[in-house]
Amino acid sequence: DIQMTQSPSSLSASVGDRVTITCRASQGIRNDLGWYQQKPGKAPKRLIYAASSLQSGVPSRFSGSGSGTEFTLTISSLQPEDFAAYYCLHHNSYPLTFGGGTKVEI
Amino acid sequence: QVQLVQSGAEVKKPGASVKVSCKASGYTFTTYFMHWVRQAPGQGLEWMGVIDPSVGSTTYAQKLQGRVTMTRETSTSTLYMELSSLRSEDTAVYYCARGTPPDYWGQGTLVTVSS
């Protein structure tokens, strides 16, 4: 099984900050990776697919990069509505696996 | 618009089974795989398995093999996830999620396992 190691597990940031979250795959997964945002009590929302493609309707301050084993989600200028948990998900092969999550707090 | 509407919350005793439904609308039901994902209280997301609604074929997470069954009813565009031999560790919110990687998600169904 492919393991996804996500870091950091939590971070504190301020409005306007640039935030970077990283996921590392235990083996190469090409660009078969998505990023999700989850707010308390809500279902996850897809932000990025194919590692770097922005989901329709998602603000352009969100971006994804990487291929193979190293992936990054960047929020260029953190907004109040961005305080949430973020997860990566690989879909290169079964079983799919999520990263452990990153909680972005004020 | 795409909608995935799940059944309501359940409370079950250890050893019982639960069956959660997910009714899809707004797209061609057989076109997209459907995943099931769960989230224990305060924890991360866990992939449970996937079903191809066009033929009914499934792939399950190893740790749930033998206890989970995913099915579909094409006439009503509804998918089902049944989990048996419930234990307290199965207490979680269960989600259906369309496509790979999932784009649309159901609202979630809380399953509580308690004696």
mmCIF file of C-alpha atoms in Angstrom:
data_model
loop_
_atom_site.group_PDB
_atom_site.id
_atom_site.type_symbol
_atom_site.label_atom_id
_atom_site.label_comp_id
_atom_site.label_asym_id
_atom_site.label_seq_id
_atom_site.Cartn_x
_atom_site.Cartn_y
_atom_site.Cartn_z
ATOM 1 C CA ASP A 1 0.000 0.000 0.000
ATOM 2 C CA ILE A 2 1.105 3.552 -0.687
ATOM 3 C CA GLN A 3 1.457 5.693 2.426
ATOM 4 C CA MET A 4 0.933 9.444 2.369
ATOM 5 C CA THR A 5 2.884 11.459 4.924
ATOM 6 C CA GLN A 6 1.470 14.936 5.362
ATOM 7 C CA SER A 7 3.166 17.796 7.190
ATOM 8 C CA PRO A 8 2.783 19.733 9.296
ATOM 9 C CA SER A 9 -0.096 18.216 11.249
ATOM 10 C CA SER A 10 -1.102 21.695 12.366
ATOM 11 C CA LEU A 11 0.018 25.259 11.890
ATOM 12 C CA SER A 12 -0.831 28.691 13.183
ATOM 13 C CA ALA A 13 -1.025 31.515 10.697
ATOM 14 C CA SER A 14 -2.462 34.981 10.213
ATOM 15 C CA VAL A 15 -4.657 36.472 7.546
ATOM 16 C CA GLY A 16 -2.488 37.359 4.577
ATOM 17 C CA ASP A 17 0.185 34.746 5.309
ATOM 18 C CA ARG A 18 1.513 32.375 2.692
ATOM 19 C CA VAL A 19 0.912 28.787 3.792
ATOM 20 C CA THR A 20 2.494 25.616 2.432
ATOM 21 C CA ILE A 21 1.434 22.050 3.189
ATOM 22 C CA THR A 22 3.381 19.028 1.974
ATOM 23 C CA CYS A 23 2.497 15.434 1.210
ATOM 24 C CA ARG A 24 5.057 12.753 0.531
ATOM 25 C CA ALA A 25 4.130 9.437 -1.067
ATOM 26 C CA SER A 26 5.954 6.242 -0.096
ATOM 27 C CA GLN A 27 6.382 5.468 -3.800
ATOM 28 C CA GLY A 28 5.850 7.324 -7.049
ATOM 29 C CA ILE A 29 2.247 8.163 -7.872
ATOM 30 C CA ARG A 30 2.792 10.321 -10.990
ATOM 31 C CA ASN A 31 0.333 13.210 -10.497
ATOM 32 C CA ASP A 32 -2.511 11.080 -9.113
ATOM 33 C CA LEU A 33 -3.190 13.353 -6.167
ATOM 34 C CA GLY A 34 -5.958 15.591 -4.921
ATOM 35 C CA TRP A 35 -6.185 18.157 -2.144
ATOM 36 C CA TYR A 36 -9.244 18.691 0.024
ATOM 37 C CA GLN A 37 -10.431 21.293 2.494
ATOM 38 C CA GLN A 38 -12.730 20.305 5.333
ATOM 39 C CA LYS A 39 -14.510 22.612 7.740
ATOM 40 C CA PRO A 40 -16.012 21.346 11.018
ATOM 41 C CA GLY A 41 -19.204 19.366 10.519
ATOM 42 C CA LYS A 42 -18.941 19.515 6.741
ATOM 43 C CA ALA A 43 -17.967 17.117 3.979
ATOM 44 C CA PRO A 44 -14.555 17.586 2.370
ATOM 45 C CA LYS A 45 -14.352 19.903 -0.622
ATOM 46 C CA ARG A 46 -11.992 19.207 -3.499
ATOM 47 C CA LEU A 47 -9.568 22.062 -4.165
ATOM 48 C CA ILE A 48 -7.009 20.517 -6.504
ATOM 49 C CA TYR A 49 -6.945 17.438 -8.729
ATOM 50 C CA ALA A 50 -4.191 15.898 -10.854
ATOM 51 C CA ALA A 51 -1.749 17.486 -8.380
ATOM 52 C CA SER A 52 -1.948 20.977 -9.856
ATOM 53 C CA SER A 53 -5.325 21.526 -11.540
ATOM 54 C CA LEU A 54 -7.557 23.993 -9.738
ATOM 55 C CA GLN A 55 -11.101 22.818 -9.152
ATOM 56 C CA SER A 56 -13.692 25.056 -10.793
ATOM 57 C CA GLY A 57 -14.933 27.724 -8.400
ATOM 58 C CA VAL A 58 -11.945 27.490 -6.051
ATOM 59 C CA PRO A 59 -10.093 30.798 -5.518
ATOM 60 C CA SER A 60 -6.817 31.201 -7.375
ATOM 61 C CA ARG A 61 -4.915 31.764 -4.110
ATOM 62 C CA PHE A 62 -4.925 27.953 -3.845
ATOM 63 C CA SER A 63 -2.352 26.119 -5.928
ATOM 64 C CA GLY A 64 -0.864 22.651 -6.069
ATOM 65 C CA SER A 65 2.434 21.386 -7.363
ATOM 66 C CA GLY A 66 4.553 18.269 -7.492
ATOM 67 C CA SER A 67 4.809 14.910 -9.158
ATOM 68 C CA GLY A 68 6.111 11.501 -8.239
ATOM 69 C CA THR A 69 6.523 11.501 -4.475
ATOM 70 C CA GLU A 70 6.531 15.138 -3.330
ATOM 71 C CA PHE A 71 3.481 17.373 -3.453
ATOM 72 C CA THR A 72 2.642 20.806 -2.124
ATOM 73 C CA LEU A 73 -0.521 22.776 -1.512
ATOM 74 C CA THR A 74 0.048 26.518 -1.249
ATOM 75 C CA ILE A 75 -2.334 29.214 -0.112
ATOM 76 C CA SER A 76 -0.783 32.434 -1.333
ATOM 77 C CA SER A 77 -2.613 34.822 0.996
ATOM 78 C CA LEU A 78 -4.603 33.202 3.781
ATOM 79 C CA GLN A 79 -8.160 34.451 4.164
ATOM 80 C CA PRO A 80 -10.462 34.096 7.202
ATOM 81 C CA GLU A 81 -12.538 31.436 5.435
ATOM 82 C CA ASP A 82 -9.426 29.297 4.823
ATOM 83 C CA PHE A 83 -9.044 28.259 8.440
ATOM 84 C CA ALA A 84 -9.874 24.568 8.155
ATOM 85 C CA ALA A 85 -8.339 21.109 7.860
ATOM 86 C CA TYR A 86 -6.601 20.069 4.649
ATOM 87 C CA TYR A 87 -5.993 16.557 3.344
ATOM 88 C CA CYS A 88 -4.154 15.074 0.412
ATOM 89 C CA LEU A 89 -5.448 11.909 -1.264
ATOM 90 C CA HIS A 90 -3.591 9.667 -3.679
ATOM 91 C CA HIS A 91 -5.563 7.694 -6.257
ATOM 92 C CA ASN A 92 -2.719 5.979 -8.116
ATOM 93 C CA SER A 93 -3.782 2.492 -7.035
ATOM 94 C CA TYR A 94 -6.030 0.769 -4.536
ATOM 95 C CA PRO A 95 -6.243 1.256 -1.660
ATOM 96 C CA LEU A 96 -6.562 5.015 -1.902
ATOM 97 C CA THR A 97 -4.984 6.700 1.087
ATOM 98 C CA PHE A 98 -5.340 10.113 2.651
ATOM 99 C CA GLY A 99 -2.622 12.072 4.314
ATOM 100 C CA GLY A 100 -3.038 12.548 8.040
ATOM 101 C CA GLY A 101 -4.359 16.074 7.638
ATOM 102 C CA THR A 102 -3.197 19.599 8.448
ATOM 103 C CA LYS A 103 -5.225 21.851 10.695
ATOM 104 C CA VAL A 104 -4.740 25.513 9.826
ATOM 105 C CA GLU A 105 -5.520 27.691 12.823
ATOM 106 C CA ILE A 106 -5.388 31.347 13.604
ATOM 107 C CA GLN B 1 -26.883 19.898 -10.290
ATOM 108 C CA VAL B 2 -25.098 16.910 -8.854
ATOM 109 C CA GLN B 3 -26.477 15.799 -5.498
ATOM 110 C CA LEU B 4 -25.619 12.904 -3.232
ATOM 111 C CA VAL B 5 -28.169 12.540 -0.451
ATOM 112 C CA GLN B 6 -27.408 10.089 2.311
ATOM 113 C CA SER B 7 -29.666 8.386 4.825
ATOM 114 C CA GLY B 8 -30.007 9.585 8.388
ATOM 115 C CA ALA B 9 -28.025 8.952 11.527
ATOM 116 C CA GLU B 10 -28.000 5.483 13.068
ATOM 117 C CA VAL B 11 -27.344 4.121 16.530
ATOM 118 C CA LYS B 12 -26.355 0.469 16.664
ATOM 119 C CA LYS B 13 -25.249 -2.009 19.291
ATOM 120 C CA PRO B 14 -21.931 -3.827 19.005
ATOM 121 C CA GLY B 15 -22.223 -6.850 16.754
ATOM 122 C CA ALA B 16 -25.092 -5.411 14.727
ATOM 123 C CA SER B 17 -25.025 -4.274 11.102
ATOM 124 C CA VAL B 18 -25.763 -0.920 9.513
ATOM 125 C CA LYS B 19 -26.728 -0.061 5.957
ATOM 126 C CA VAL B 20 -26.208 3.493 4.723
ATOM 127 C CA SER B 21 -27.743 4.703 1.474
ATOM 128 C CA CYS B 22 -26.593 7.379 -0.960
ATOM 129 C CA LYS B 23 -29.048 8.595 -3.606
ATOM 130 C CA ALA B 24 -27.401 10.218 -6.602
ATOM 131 C CA SER B 25 -28.977 12.726 -8.952
ATOM 132 C CA GLY B 26 -27.997 15.319 -11.533
ATOM 133 C CA TYR B 27 -25.669 13.112 -13.592
ATOM 134 C CA THR B 28 -25.538 9.746 -15.338
ATOM 135 C CA PHE B 29 -25.385 7.300 -12.460
ATOM 136 C CA THR B 30 -23.265 4.662 -14.190
ATOM 137 C CA THR B 31 -20.586 7.054 -15.405
ATOM 138 C CA TYR B 32 -18.703 7.604 -12.158
ATOM 139 C CA PHE B 33 -17.250 5.246 -9.572
ATOM 140 C CA MET B 34 -18.504 5.860 -6.041
ATOM 141 C CA HIS B 35 -16.193 5.763 -3.049
ATOM 142 C CA TRP B 36 -17.077 5.405 0.599
ATOM 143 C CA VAL B 37 -14.979 7.278 3.141
ATOM 144 C CA ARG B 38 -15.369 7.456 6.903
ATOM 145 C CA GLN B 39 -14.157 9.780 9.619
ATOM 146 C CA ALA B 40 -14.064 8.846 13.285
ATOM 147 C CA PRO B 41 -14.700 11.681 15.766
ATOM 148 C CA GLY B 42 -11.790 14.108 15.751
ATOM 149 C CA GLN B 43 -9.818 11.927 13.334
ATOM 150 C CA GLY B 44 -8.757 11.996 9.699
ATOM 151 C CA LEU B 45 -10.354 10.549 6.595
ATOM 152 C CA GLU B 46 -10.258 6.826 5.879
ATOM 153 C CA TRP B 47 -10.989 5.268 2.498
ATOM 154 C CA MET B 48 -13.281 2.247 2.798
ATOM 155 C CA GLY B 49 -13.753 1.093 -0.749
ATOM 156 C CA VAL B 50 -15.222 1.786 -4.168
ATOM 157 C CA ILE B 51 -17.973 0.496 -6.410
ATOM 158 C CA ASP B 52 -18.368 0.759 -10.166
ATOM 159 C CA PRO B 53 -22.103 1.429 -10.513
ATOM 160 C CA SER B 54 -22.149 0.297 -14.139
ATOM 161 C CA VAL B 55 -21.316 -3.312 -13.337
ATOM 162 C CA GLY B 56 -21.392 -3.480 -9.553
ATOM 163 C CA SER B 57 -17.756 -4.491 -9.149
ATOM 164 C CA THR B 58 -16.115 -3.487 -5.881
ATOM 165 C CA THR B 59 -12.740 -3.021 -4.222
ATOM 166 C CA TYR B 60 -12.563 -2.819 -0.436
ATOM 167 C CA ALA B 61 -9.959 -1.691 2.047
ATOM 168 C CA GLN B 62 -8.118 -4.702 3.409
ATOM 169 C CA LYS B 63 -8.972 -3.928 7.035
ATOM 170 C CA LEU B 64 -12.698 -4.014 6.254
ATOM 171 C CA GLN B 65 -12.693 -7.094 4.012
ATOM 172 C CA GLY B 66 -15.352 -9.512 5.142
ATOM 173 C CA ARG B 67 -17.343 -6.884 7.017
ATOM 174 C CA VAL B 68 -18.193 -4.322 4.326
ATOM 175 C CA THR B 69 -20.458 -4.732 1.324
ATOM 176 C CA MET B 70 -21.113 -2.051 -1.276
ATOM 177 C CA THR B 71 -24.015 -2.428 -3.666
ATOM 178 C CA ARG B 72 -26.067 -0.327 -6.033
ATOM 179 C CA GLU B 73 -29.580 -0.141 -7.381
ATOM 180 C CA THR B 74 -29.460 1.352 -10.852
ATOM 181 C CA SER B 75 -33.246 1.760 -11.129
ATOM 182 C CA THR B 76 -33.196 4.324 -8.330
ATOM 183 C CA SER B 77 -29.609 5.610 -8.706
ATOM 184 C CA THR B 78 -28.929 4.603 -5.133
ATOM 185 C CA LEU B 79 -25.805 3.120 -3.601
ATOM 186 C CA TYR B 80 -25.545 1.245 -0.353
ATOM 187 C CA MET B 81 -22.765 0.535 2.112
ATOM 188 C CA GLU B 82 -23.383 -2.167 4.682
ATOM 189 C CA LEU B 83 -20.995 -2.754 7.567
ATOM 190 C CA SER B 84 -21.457 -5.784 9.783
ATOM 191 C CA SER B 85 -20.124 -6.981 13.152
ATOM 192 C CA LEU B 86 -20.023 -3.391 14.329
ATOM 193 C CA ARG B 87 -17.627 -2.403 17.106
ATOM 194 C CA SER B 88 -17.127 0.849 18.947
ATOM 195 C CA GLU B 89 -14.253 1.785 16.622
ATOM 196 C CA ASP B 90 -16.735 1.931 13.740
ATOM 197 C CA THR B 91 -18.368 5.009 15.256
ATOM 198 C CA ALA B 92 -17.832 7.596 12.549
ATOM 199 C CA VAL B 93 -19.370 9.814 9.911
ATOM 200 C CA TYR B 94 -19.679 7.856 6.675
ATOM 201 C CA TYR B 95 -19.541 9.635 3.319
ATOM 202 C CA CYS B 96 -20.241 8.594 -0.240
ATOM 203 C CA ALA B 97 -18.096 10.488 -2.752
ATOM 204 C CA ARG B 98 -18.288 10.515 -6.537
ATOM 205 C CA GLY B 99 -15.455 9.972 -8.946
ATOM 206 C CA THR B 100 -11.694 9.561 -8.693
ATOM 207 C CA PRO B 101 -10.437 11.604 -7.005
ATOM 208 C CA PRO B 102 -13.873 12.366 -5.536
ATOM 209 C CA ASP B 103 -15.407 15.684 -6.557
ATOM 210 C CA TYR B 104 -18.907 15.599 -5.065
ATOM 211 C CA TRP B 105 -19.593 14.262 -1.583
ATOM 212 C CA GLY B 106 -22.714 13.319 0.328
ATOM 213 C CA GLN B 107 -23.579 15.203 3.484
ATOM 214 C CA GLY B 108 -22.395 12.359 5.692
ATOM 215 C CA THR B 109 -24.167 9.849 7.920
ATOM 216 C CA LEU B 110 -23.245 9.519 11.579
ATOM 217 C CA VAL B 111 -23.163 5.929 12.765
ATOM 218 C CA THR B 112 -22.809 5.491 16.505
ATOM 219 C CA VAL B 113 -21.956 2.073 17.905
ATOM 220 C CA SER B 114 -22.718 1.857 21.589
ATOM 221 C CA SER B 115 -24.086 -0.669 24.028
#
